Coordinates of C-alpha atoms in Angstrom, one line a residue:
Chain N
X181 CA -41.6 -34.1 30.0
X182 CA -39.1 -32.7 32.4
X183 CA -40.6 -30.0 34.5
X184 CA -37.5 -27.8 34.1
X185 CA -38.0 -27.4 30.4
X186 CA -39.4 -23.9 31.0
X187 CA -35.9 -22.7 32.1
X188 CA -34.3 -23.7 28.8
X189 CA -35.4 -20.7 26.9
X190 CA -34.2 -17.8 29.1
X191 CA -32.5 -18.2 32.5
X192 CA -32.7 -15.1 34.7
X193 CA -29.7 -15.1 37.1
X194 CA -29.2 -13.4 40.4
X195 CA -25.7 -12.6 41.5
X196 CA -25.0 -13.6 45.1
X197 CA -21.7 -12.5 46.6
X198 CA -21.0 -14.0 50.0
X199 CA -17.5 -13.1 51.1
X200 CA -15.6 -13.2 47.8
X201 CA -12.7 -10.9 46.7
X202 CA -14.9 -9.2 44.1
X203 CA -13.0 -10.7 41.2
X204 CA -15.5 -13.4 40.3
X205 CA -18.2 -10.7 40.7
X206 CA -16.6 -8.4 38.1
X207 CA -16.1 -11.3 35.8
X208 CA -19.8 -12.1 36.1
X209 CA -20.6 -8.5 35.2
X210 CA -18.1 -8.8 32.4
X211 CA -20.1 -11.6 30.9
X212 CA -23.0 -9.2 30.5
X213 CA -21.1 -6.5 28.8
X214 CA -20.7 -6.2 25.0
X215 CA -17.7 -8.4 24.4
X216 CA -19.3 -11.6 25.9
X217 CA -22.9 -10.4 25.9
X218 CA -24.8 -13.2 27.7
X219 CA -28.1 -11.4 27.0
X220 CA -28.1 -12.8 23.5
X221 CA -28.8 -16.2 25.0
X222 CA -31.7 -14.7 27.0
X223 CA -29.6 -14.8 30.2
X224 CA -30.4 -11.6 32.2
X225 CA -29.1 -10.4 35.5
X226 CA -32.0 -9.5 37.8
X227 CA -32.1 -7.3 40.9
X228 CA -34.5 -9.4 42.9
X229 CA -34.1 -13.0 44.0
X230 CA -37.9 -13.5 43.5
X231 CA -37.5 -13.0 39.7
X232 CA -34.5 -15.4 39.5
X233 CA -34.2 -18.9 38.1
X234 CA -30.6 -19.4 39.0
X235 CA -28.1 -18.0 41.6
X236 CA -24.6 -17.3 40.4
X237 CA -22.9 -17.6 43.8
X238 CA -19.4 -16.4 44.5
X239 CA -17.2 -16.5 47.6
X240 CA -16.8 -18.8 50.5
X241 CA -19.6 -18.0 53.0
X242 CA -18.7 -15.9 56.0
X243 CA -20.4 -16.3 59.4
X244 CA -22.2 -12.9 59.2
X245 CA -23.5 -13.6 55.7
X246 CA -24.7 -17.1 56.4
X247 CA -28.2 -16.4 57.8
X248 CA -28.8 -13.9 55.0
X249 CA -27.8 -16.4 52.3
X250 CA -30.1 -19.0 53.7
X251 CA -33.0 -16.4 53.6
X252 CA -32.1 -15.4 50.0
X253 CA -32.2 -19.0 49.0
X254 CA -35.5 -19.6 50.7
X255 CA -37.0 -16.6 48.9
X256 CA -36.1 -18.0 45.5
X257 CA -39.0 -19.5 43.5
X258 CA -38.9 -23.2 42.6
X259 CA -37.2 -24.8 40.7
X260 CA -33.9 -23.6 42.1
X261 CA -30.6 -23.7 40.3
X262 CA -27.4 -22.7 42.1
X263 CA -24.1 -22.3 40.1
X264 CA -21.0 -21.9 42.2
X265 CA -18.6 -19.6 40.5
X266 CA -14.9 -19.5 41.4
X267 CA -12.6 -21.5 43.6
X268 CA -13.9 -20.1 46.9
X269 CA -17.5 -21.0 46.1
X270 CA -16.6 -24.5 44.9
X271 CA -14.2 -25.6 47.6
X272 CA -13.4 -22.8 50.0
X273 CA -10.1 -22.1 48.1
X274 CA -7.4 -20.3 50.0
X275 CA -9.8 -19.4 52.8
X276 CA -10.9 -23.0 53.6
X277 CA -9.4 -23.1 57.1
X278 CA -10.2 -19.5 58.1
X279 CA -12.0 -18.9 61.4
X280 CA -14.8 -16.8 59.8
X281 CA -15.6 -19.1 56.9
X282 CA -18.4 -21.7 57.3
X283 CA -17.4 -23.6 54.2
X284 CA -18.0 -23.9 50.5
X285 CA -21.5 -23.3 49.1
X286 CA -22.6 -27.0 48.8
X287 CA -22.4 -27.3 52.6
X288 CA -25.2 -24.7 52.9
X289 CA -27.4 -25.1 49.9
X290 CA -27.6 -27.7 47.1
X291 CA -25.4 -26.7 44.1
X292 CA -26.2 -27.6 40.5
X293 CA -22.9 -26.8 38.8
X294 CA -19.4 -25.7 39.7
X295 CA -17.2 -23.3 37.7
X296 CA -13.7 -23.5 39.1
X297 CA -10.9 -21.0 38.6
X298 CA -9.5 -18.0 40.5
X299 CA -11.2 -16.2 38.9
X300 CA -12.9 -18.2 36.1
X301 CA -12.7 -16.5 32.8
X302 CA -16.0 -15.2 31.4
X303 CA -15.8 -18.0 28.8
X304 CA -15.7 -20.5 31.6
X305 CA -18.7 -19.0 33.3
X306 CA -20.7 -18.9 30.0
X307 CA -19.7 -22.6 29.4
X308 CA -20.9 -23.5 32.9
X309 CA -24.3 -21.9 32.4
X310 CA -24.7 -23.4 28.9
X311 CA -23.9 -26.9 30.4
X312 CA -26.5 -26.4 33.0
X313 CA -29.1 -25.4 30.3
X314 CA -28.2 -28.5 28.2
X315 CA -28.5 -30.8 31.2
X316 CA -32.1 -29.6 32.1
Chain R
X268 CA -44.5 13.1 66.4
X269 CA -41.4 11.5 65.1
X270 CA -41.5 11.5 61.3
X271 CA -38.1 9.9 60.9
X272 CA -38.1 6.8 58.6
X273 CA -35.3 4.4 58.1
X274 CA -34.6 3.1 54.6
X275 CA -32.3 0.0 54.5
X276 CA -30.0 -0.5 51.6
X277 CA -28.6 -4.1 51.6
X278 CA -27.1 -6.4 52.6
X279 CA -28.1 -8.0 49.3
X280 CA -29.2 -5.2 47.1
X281 CA -29.3 -5.0 43.3
X282 CA -27.1 -2.0 43.2
X283 CA -24.2 -3.5 45.1
X284 CA -21.7 -6.0 44.0
X285 CA -20.8 -6.9 47.5
X286 CA -22.9 -7.4 50.7
X287 CA -22.9 -4.3 52.9
X288 CA -25.7 -2.7 54.8
X289 CA -26.6 1.0 55.0
X290 CA -29.3 2.5 57.1
X291 CA -30.5 5.8 55.8
X292 CA -32.4 7.9 58.3
X293 CA -34.9 9.9 56.3
X294 CA -37.1 12.9 56.8
X295 CA -39.3 13.0 53.8
X296 CA -37.0 12.8 50.7
X297 CA -34.0 14.1 52.6
X298 CA -31.4 11.9 54.2
X299 CA -30.6 13.2 57.7
X300 CA -28.2 10.5 58.9
X301 CA -26.5 7.3 57.7
X302 CA -25.2 4.3 59.4
X303 CA -22.9 1.7 57.8
X304 CA -22.7 -1.9 58.8
X305 CA -19.9 -4.0 57.3
X306 CA -18.4 -7.3 58.0
X307 CA -20.2 -9.6 55.6
X308 CA -17.0 -10.2 53.7
X309 CA -14.6 -10.7 56.5
X310 CA -12.3 -13.6 55.6
X311 CA -9.6 -13.4 58.3
X312 CA -6.8 -12.8 55.9
X313 CA -4.4 -11.3 58.5
X314 CA -4.8 -14.5 60.6
X315 CA -4.3 -16.8 57.6
X316 CA -1.1 -14.9 56.7
X317 CA 0.5 -16.0 59.9
X318 CA 0.4 -19.6 58.6
X319 CA 1.9 -18.7 55.2
X320 CA 5.5 -18.2 54.2
X321 CA 6.6 -14.8 52.9
X322 CA 6.4 -16.0 49.3
X323 CA 2.9 -17.5 49.8
X324 CA 1.7 -14.4 51.6
X325 CA 1.9 -12.4 48.3
X326 CA -0.7 -14.7 46.7
X327 CA -2.9 -14.5 49.8
X328 CA -2.9 -10.7 49.9
X329 CA -3.6 -10.7 46.2
X330 CA -7.0 -12.3 47.1
X331 CA -7.9 -9.5 49.5
X332 CA -9.4 -7.7 46.6
X333 CA -10.0 -8.7 43.0
X334 CA -10.0 -5.2 41.6
X335 CA -6.9 -3.9 43.2
X336 CA -5.2 -7.3 43.0
X337 CA -1.7 -6.0 42.3
X338 CA -1.8 -3.1 44.8
X339 CA -1.9 -5.3 47.8
X340 CA 1.0 -7.5 46.6
X341 CA 3.1 -4.4 45.7
X342 CA 2.5 -2.9 49.2
X343 CA 3.2 -6.3 50.8
X344 CA 6.5 -6.8 48.9
X345 CA 7.5 -3.2 49.8
X346 CA 6.9 -4.1 53.4
X347 CA 8.9 -7.3 53.2
X348 CA 11.7 -5.5 51.3
X349 CA 11.7 -2.8 53.9
X350 CA 12.0 -5.4 56.6
X351 CA 14.8 -7.4 55.0
X352 CA 16.6 -4.3 53.5
X353 CA 16.4 -5.7 49.9
X354 CA 17.1 -3.5 47.0
X355 CA 15.2 -4.6 43.9
X356 CA 16.7 -4.6 40.4
X357 CA 15.9 -1.6 38.2
X358 CA 14.1 -3.6 35.6
X359 CA 11.8 -5.0 38.2
X360 CA 11.0 -1.5 39.3
X361 CA 9.8 -0.5 35.9
X362 CA 7.8 -3.7 35.5
X363 CA 6.1 -3.1 38.8
X364 CA 5.1 0.4 37.8
X365 CA 3.7 -0.9 34.4
X366 CA 1.5 -3.5 36.1
X367 CA 0.4 -1.1 38.8
X368 CA -0.6 1.5 36.3
X369 CA -2.3 -0.9 34.0
X370 CA -4.4 -1.9 37.0
X371 CA -5.3 1.7 37.7
X372 CA -6.5 2.0 34.1
X373 CA -8.8 -1.0 34.3
X374 CA -10.0 -0.1 37.8
X375 CA -10.9 3.5 36.9
X376 CA -12.7 2.5 33.8
X377 CA -14.5 -0.2 35.8
X378 CA -15.6 2.4 38.3
X379 CA -16.7 4.9 35.7
X380 CA -18.9 2.2 34.1
X381 CA -20.4 1.2 37.4
X382 CA -21.1 4.9 38.2
X383 CA -23.1 5.0 35.0
X384 CA -25.0 1.9 36.2
X385 CA -25.7 3.4 39.6
X386 CA -27.4 6.5 38.1
X387 CA -29.4 4.3 35.7
X388 CA -27.3 5.2 32.7
X389 CA -26.6 1.7 31.5
X390 CA -25.4 2.9 28.0
X391 CA -22.3 4.4 29.7
X392 CA -21.8 1.1 31.6
X393 CA -21.8 -1.1 28.6
X394 CA -19.8 1.4 26.6
X395 CA -17.0 1.9 29.0
X396 CA -16.7 -1.8 29.9
X397 CA -16.3 -2.6 26.2
X398 CA -13.3 -0.3 26.1
X399 CA -11.9 -1.9 29.3
X400 CA -11.6 -5.2 27.6
X401 CA -8.4 -4.4 25.6
X402 CA -6.6 -3.6 28.8
X403 CA -7.6 -7.0 30.2
X404 CA -6.3 -8.5 27.0
X405 CA -2.9 -6.8 27.6
X406 CA -2.9 -8.2 31.1
X407 CA -3.6 -11.7 29.8
X408 CA -0.7 -11.4 27.3
X409 CA 1.8 -9.9 29.8
X410 CA 0.9 -11.7 33.1
X411 CA -1.0 -14.8 32.0
X412 CA -4.3 -13.9 33.7
X413 CA -7.1 -11.4 33.3
X414 CA -7.2 -10.7 37.0
X415 CA -5.0 -11.9 39.9
X416 CA -1.8 -11.3 38.0
X417 CA 0.6 -13.0 40.4
X418 CA 3.5 -10.8 39.2
X419 CA 5.1 -9.8 42.5
X420 CA 7.5 -11.6 44.8
X421 CA 9.6 -10.1 47.6
X422 CA 12.7 -8.9 45.7
X423 CA 11.3 -8.3 42.3
X424 CA 8.8 -9.6 39.9
X425 CA 8.0 -13.2 38.7
X426 CA 7.6 -12.6 35.0
X427 CA 9.6 -10.5 32.6
X428 CA 8.0 -8.3 30.0
X429 CA 9.7 -9.6 26.9
X430 CA 11.0 -7.5 24.0
X431 CA 8.4 -9.0 21.6
X432 CA 5.5 -8.2 23.9
X433 CA 6.2 -4.5 23.9
X434 CA 4.8 -3.7 20.4
X435 CA 1.6 -5.5 21.3
X436 CA 1.4 -3.6 24.6
X437 CA 2.0 -0.2 23.0
X438 CA -0.5 -0.9 20.2
X439 CA -3.1 -1.8 22.8
X440 CA -2.3 1.3 24.8
X441 CA -2.7 3.6 21.7
X442 CA -6.0 2.0 21.1
X443 CA -7.1 2.3 24.7
X444 CA -5.9 6.0 24.9
X445 CA -8.0 6.9 21.8
X446 CA -11.1 5.2 23.3
X447 CA -10.6 6.7 26.8
X448 CA -10.1 10.1 25.2
X449 CA -13.4 9.7 23.4
X450 CA -15.2 8.5 26.5
X451 CA -13.7 11.4 28.6
X452 CA -14.8 14.0 26.1
X453 CA -18.3 12.5 26.0
X454 CA -18.6 12.3 29.7
X455 CA -17.4 15.8 30.4
X456 CA -19.8 17.3 27.8
X457 CA -22.8 15.1 28.7
X458 CA -25.6 17.4 30.0
X459 CA -27.4 14.4 31.6
X460 CA -24.3 13.5 33.7
X461 CA -23.6 17.1 34.6
X462 CA -27.2 17.6 35.8
X463 CA -27.1 14.4 37.8
X464 CA -23.6 14.7 39.3
X465 CA -22.5 18.3 39.6
X466 CA -22.9 19.8 43.1
X467 CA -24.0 16.4 44.5
X468 CA -22.3 14.9 47.6
X469 CA -19.8 17.7 48.1
X470 CA -16.8 16.7 50.3
X471 CA -15.2 19.9 51.4
X472 CA -11.4 20.2 51.7
X473 CA -11.7 20.5 55.5
X474 CA -13.9 17.4 55.8
X475 CA -11.5 15.5 53.5
X476 CA -8.7 16.3 55.9
X477 CA -10.7 15.6 59.0
X478 CA -11.8 12.2 57.8
X479 CA -8.2 11.5 56.5
X480 CA -9.5 10.7 53.0
X481 CA -7.0 9.3 50.5
X482 CA -6.6 8.7 46.8
X483 CA -9.0 10.2 44.2
X484 CA -11.5 11.0 47.0
X485 CA -9.1 13.5 48.5
X486 CA -7.7 14.6 45.2
X487 CA -11.2 15.6 44.0
X488 CA -11.4 17.8 47.1
X489 CA -8.2 19.7 46.2
X490 CA -5.7 17.8 48.4
X491 CA -2.7 16.8 46.3
X492 CA -1.8 13.6 48.1
X493 CA -0.3 10.6 46.3
X494 CA 2.0 8.0 47.8
X495 CA 3.7 7.7 44.4
X496 CA 5.1 11.2 44.8
X497 CA 5.2 11.5 48.5
X498 CA 7.2 8.4 49.2
X499 CA 8.4 7.0 45.8
X500 CA 8.8 3.3 45.3
X501 CA 9.0 1.2 42.1
X502 CA 9.9 3.5 39.2
X503 CA 7.6 6.5 40.1
X504 CA 10.5 8.8 40.8
X505 CA 12.2 7.9 37.5
X506 CA 9.4 8.9 35.2
X507 CA 7.6 12.2 34.6
X508 CA 3.9 12.5 35.6
X509 CA 1.7 14.8 37.5
X510 CA -1.0 14.6 40.2
X511 CA -4.5 15.4 39.0
X512 CA -6.6 17.4 41.4
X513 CA -10.0 19.1 41.3
X514 CA -11.4 21.7 43.6
X515 CA -15.1 21.0 43.7
X516 CA -15.2 17.8 45.7
X517 CA -18.6 16.7 44.2
X518 CA -19.2 13.4 42.5
X519 CA -18.5 14.9 39.1
X520 CA -15.1 16.0 40.2
X521 CA -14.3 12.4 41.3
X522 CA -15.3 11.2 37.8
X523 CA -13.0 13.9 36.2
X524 CA -10.1 13.0 38.5
X525 CA -10.4 9.3 37.7
X526 CA -10.7 9.8 33.9
X527 CA -7.8 12.2 33.7
X528 CA -5.7 10.0 35.8
X529 CA -6.0 7.3 33.1
X530 CA -4.0 9.5 30.8
X531 CA -1.3 10.0 33.4
X532 CA -1.2 6.2 33.8
X533 CA -0.8 5.7 30.1
X534 CA 2.0 8.3 30.1
X535 CA 3.8 6.4 32.9
X536 CA 3.5 3.1 31.1
X537 CA 4.8 4.5 27.9
X538 CA 7.9 5.9 29.6
X539 CA 8.5 2.6 31.5
X540 CA 8.2 0.6 28.3
X541 CA 10.8 2.9 26.6
X542 CA 13.1 2.3 29.6
X543 CA 12.6 -1.5 29.4
X544 CA 14.3 -1.5 26.0
X545 CA 17.5 -0.1 27.5
X546 CA 17.5 -1.4 31.1
X547 CA 18.4 -5.1 31.0
X548 CA 19.4 -7.5 33.7
X549 CA 17.8 -9.5 36.5
X550 CA 14.1 -9.2 37.4
X551 CA 14.3 -10.3 41.0
X552 CA 16.9 -10.1 43.7
X553 CA 17.8 -13.2 45.6
X554 CA 16.2 -13.3 49.0
X555 CA 18.1 -15.6 51.3
X556 CA 16.4 -15.1 54.7
X557 CA 14.1 -12.6 56.4
X558 CA 15.7 -11.2 59.5
X559 CA 13.6 -10.5 62.7
X560 CA 12.1 -7.1 62.7
X561 CA 9.3 -5.1 61.2
X562 CA 8.6 -3.4 57.9
X563 CA 6.1 -1.1 56.3
X564 CA 5.1 -0.7 52.7
X565 CA 2.6 1.2 50.8
X566 CA 1.3 1.6 47.3
X567 CA -1.1 4.1 45.7
X568 CA -3.9 1.7 44.7
X569 CA -6.6 3.0 42.3
X570 CA -8.7 3.9 45.4
X571 CA -6.0 5.5 47.5
X572 CA -3.1 4.4 49.8
X573 CA -2.8 0.7 50.7
X574 CA -0.7 0.2 53.7
X575 CA 0.9 -3.0 54.9
X576 CA 2.8 -3.8 58.1
X577 CA 4.8 -7.0 58.4
X578 CA 6.6 -8.3 61.5
X579 CA 8.9 -11.2 61.4
X580 CA 10.7 -13.2 64.1
X581 CA 13.3 -14.6 61.8
X582 CA 11.4 -17.7 60.7
X583 CA 10.0 -18.1 57.2
X584 CA 6.6 -16.9 58.2
X585 CA 5.4 -13.5 59.3
X586 CA 4.3 -13.1 62.9
X587 CA 1.9 -10.3 62.1
X588 CA 0.4 -8.8 59.0
X589 CA -1.6 -5.6 59.2
X590 CA -3.5 -4.2 56.2
X591 CA -5.1 -0.8 55.9
X592 CA -7.1 -0.5 52.7
X593 CA -8.1 2.8 51.2
X594 CA -11.9 2.3 51.6
X595 CA -11.4 1.9 55.4
X596 CA -10.6 5.6 55.6
X597 CA -12.7 6.8 52.6
X598 CA -16.0 5.1 53.7
X599 CA -16.6 7.4 56.8
X600 CA -16.6 10.4 54.6
X601 CA -20.2 9.4 53.7
X602 CA -21.1 10.9 57.1
X603 CA -20.2 14.2 55.7
X604 CA -21.4 13.8 52.1
X605 CA -24.7 11.9 52.3
X606 CA -26.8 13.8 55.0
X607 CA -28.7 16.6 53.3
X608 CA -29.0 14.9 50.0
X609 CA -32.1 13.2 48.5
X610 CA -32.5 9.4 48.7
X611 CA -32.0 9.0 44.9
X612 CA -28.6 10.6 45.1
X613 CA -27.4 8.5 48.1
X614 CA -26.5 5.5 46.0
X615 CA -24.2 7.3 43.7
X616 CA -22.6 9.3 46.5
X617 CA -21.9 6.1 48.4
X618 CA -20.4 4.6 45.2
X619 CA -18.4 7.8 44.5
X620 CA -15.5 6.8 46.8
X621 CA -15.1 3.6 44.7
X622 CA -15.8 1.4 47.8
X623 CA -14.2 -1.9 48.1
X624 CA -15.7 -3.6 51.1
X625 CA -13.8 -6.9 50.7
X626 CA -10.6 -4.9 51.5
X627 CA -12.1 -3.1 54.4
X628 CA -13.8 -5.7 56.5
X629 CA -13.0 -5.9 60.2
X630 CA -14.4 -8.1 63.0
X631 CA -15.7 -7.4 66.5
X632 CA -16.4 -10.1 68.9
X633 CA -19.6 -9.6 70.9
X634 CA -20.7 -11.5 74.0
X635 CA -24.1 -12.9 73.0
X636 CA -25.4 -13.0 76.6
X637 CA -24.6 -9.4 77.5
X638 CA -24.6 -7.8 74.1
X639 CA -21.3 -6.2 75.1
X640 CA -18.1 -6.1 73.0
X641 CA -15.7 -8.7 74.3
X642 CA -12.8 -6.4 73.8
X643 CA -13.3 -2.7 73.6
X644 CA -10.7 0.0 72.9
X645 CA -9.5 0.2 76.5
X646 CA -9.0 -3.6 76.6
X647 CA -7.0 -3.6 73.4
X648 CA -4.8 -0.8 74.8
X649 CA -4.3 -2.7 78.0
X650 CA -3.4 -5.9 76.2
X651 CA -1.1 -4.1 73.9
X652 CA 0.7 -2.4 76.8
X653 CA 0.9 -5.7 78.6
X654 CA 2.5 -7.3 75.6
X655 CA 5.0 -4.4 75.2
X656 CA 6.0 -4.9 78.8
X657 CA 6.5 -8.6 78.2
X658 CA 8.6 -8.0 75.1
X659 CA 10.7 -5.4 76.9
X660 CA 11.3 -7.8 79.8
X661 CA 12.3 -10.6 77.4
X662 CA 14.7 -8.3 75.6
X663 CA 16.1 -7.2 79.0
X664 CA 15.0 -3.6 78.4
X665 CA 13.2 -1.3 80.8
X666 CA 9.8 0.0 79.6
X667 CA 10.0 3.7 78.8

């Protein structure tokens, strides 16, 4: 049996913003509000990384945020899932060549799934999370 | 004995959407001082802008902030139009106002919901965000996207609001107005919110002036400033609306100002939609070339005045873009509002200015060996004077 089966029932997500424009962040929060209501699938936004099963990561990583992001990732309990939300987190987007950006998320930590879009619609984020659950 | 304790908030904290770091210096339950560390979101937008053309720059500045994502383009287009002396068509002026005000609606509702979340009143959060959805649907119908609308270009707007969209828009507005009315009445009469927010984090009129506060933060302290009236652009001088102010300056006053401003926004949009039926014609003026020179533009974003400065040397790319976002001037007011309050109130007072750190971020280079700033204020002044002298010499003018 796959050791990740425990995550299938109810993924708790932690929202990690690392130099984004806030737009993916409000769309992630939008997923949790009554119209889209991710909580009916057992997906819950948690405040502490130590309670989280998955990171919803937004933004291309800035130099100042880099050491903090590494620490947040290390504090996360195993098994770790990282879902990159938005164009910046997937590829760097419009900020790819900026001097203060150390690159897209997969350069720093292993990424499980990518949700592209600027910003991705809440439906796309839900679809991404559901695909991750199905692939476990 | 020193009984001072430091409580850190951030950089990754459950209350915050964005990474930012506050140090609260505490004496018992009371906050005696606060230090703010920002810079986690710095993305060097002003530098990237120098490698984009004037048309591309609009899409770049749109990505400064996702919540005020049409405020920066409007301010930027105003700056480029000021630089190139472009007069935009009347229809484009109305469409700009409509998109700008729709954004104010969605942003104020978003903040009101998050304010509920910050004080642990999640019912309010869920409730208000539910009523914010119809406005995002209007956006999707009119501009093609829920956020990042990409409506502005220098010279006008990119998409027209068609005749057949107007009934859908007005129906959505009626619906939104009814719901906002309900929410406003509920919030204003709620004893829990009144007990939690009234008299908390008072920003006096003098402090608001001293810290140069803008937008709803200043208006809640009784200062009637609003760029839409003080230096009209788009269609704000063609429609009838009024500035909402409150005298108290506490967090509750800021809630009231924002909720009442929603009704003014709806009023403006209705008048603009009515005018769209009669004012026909082009939606964008032809922009042939951008002459050398400099231009400024501003827009009253939901959080306050957004200011853009653009300089061109006659090529198709700007030489310099300078952005001043509202949070940059509103954030220091926390030095006046937070000390003296309890630690439980600090979070909502910090959130009361509707902070948007991704707009605000600046960078300082520090020499790692000495711990000194590479360039301090004096150095920048010296460099700036040196450059002015160089420019004057090149232009054959004496420095005055």
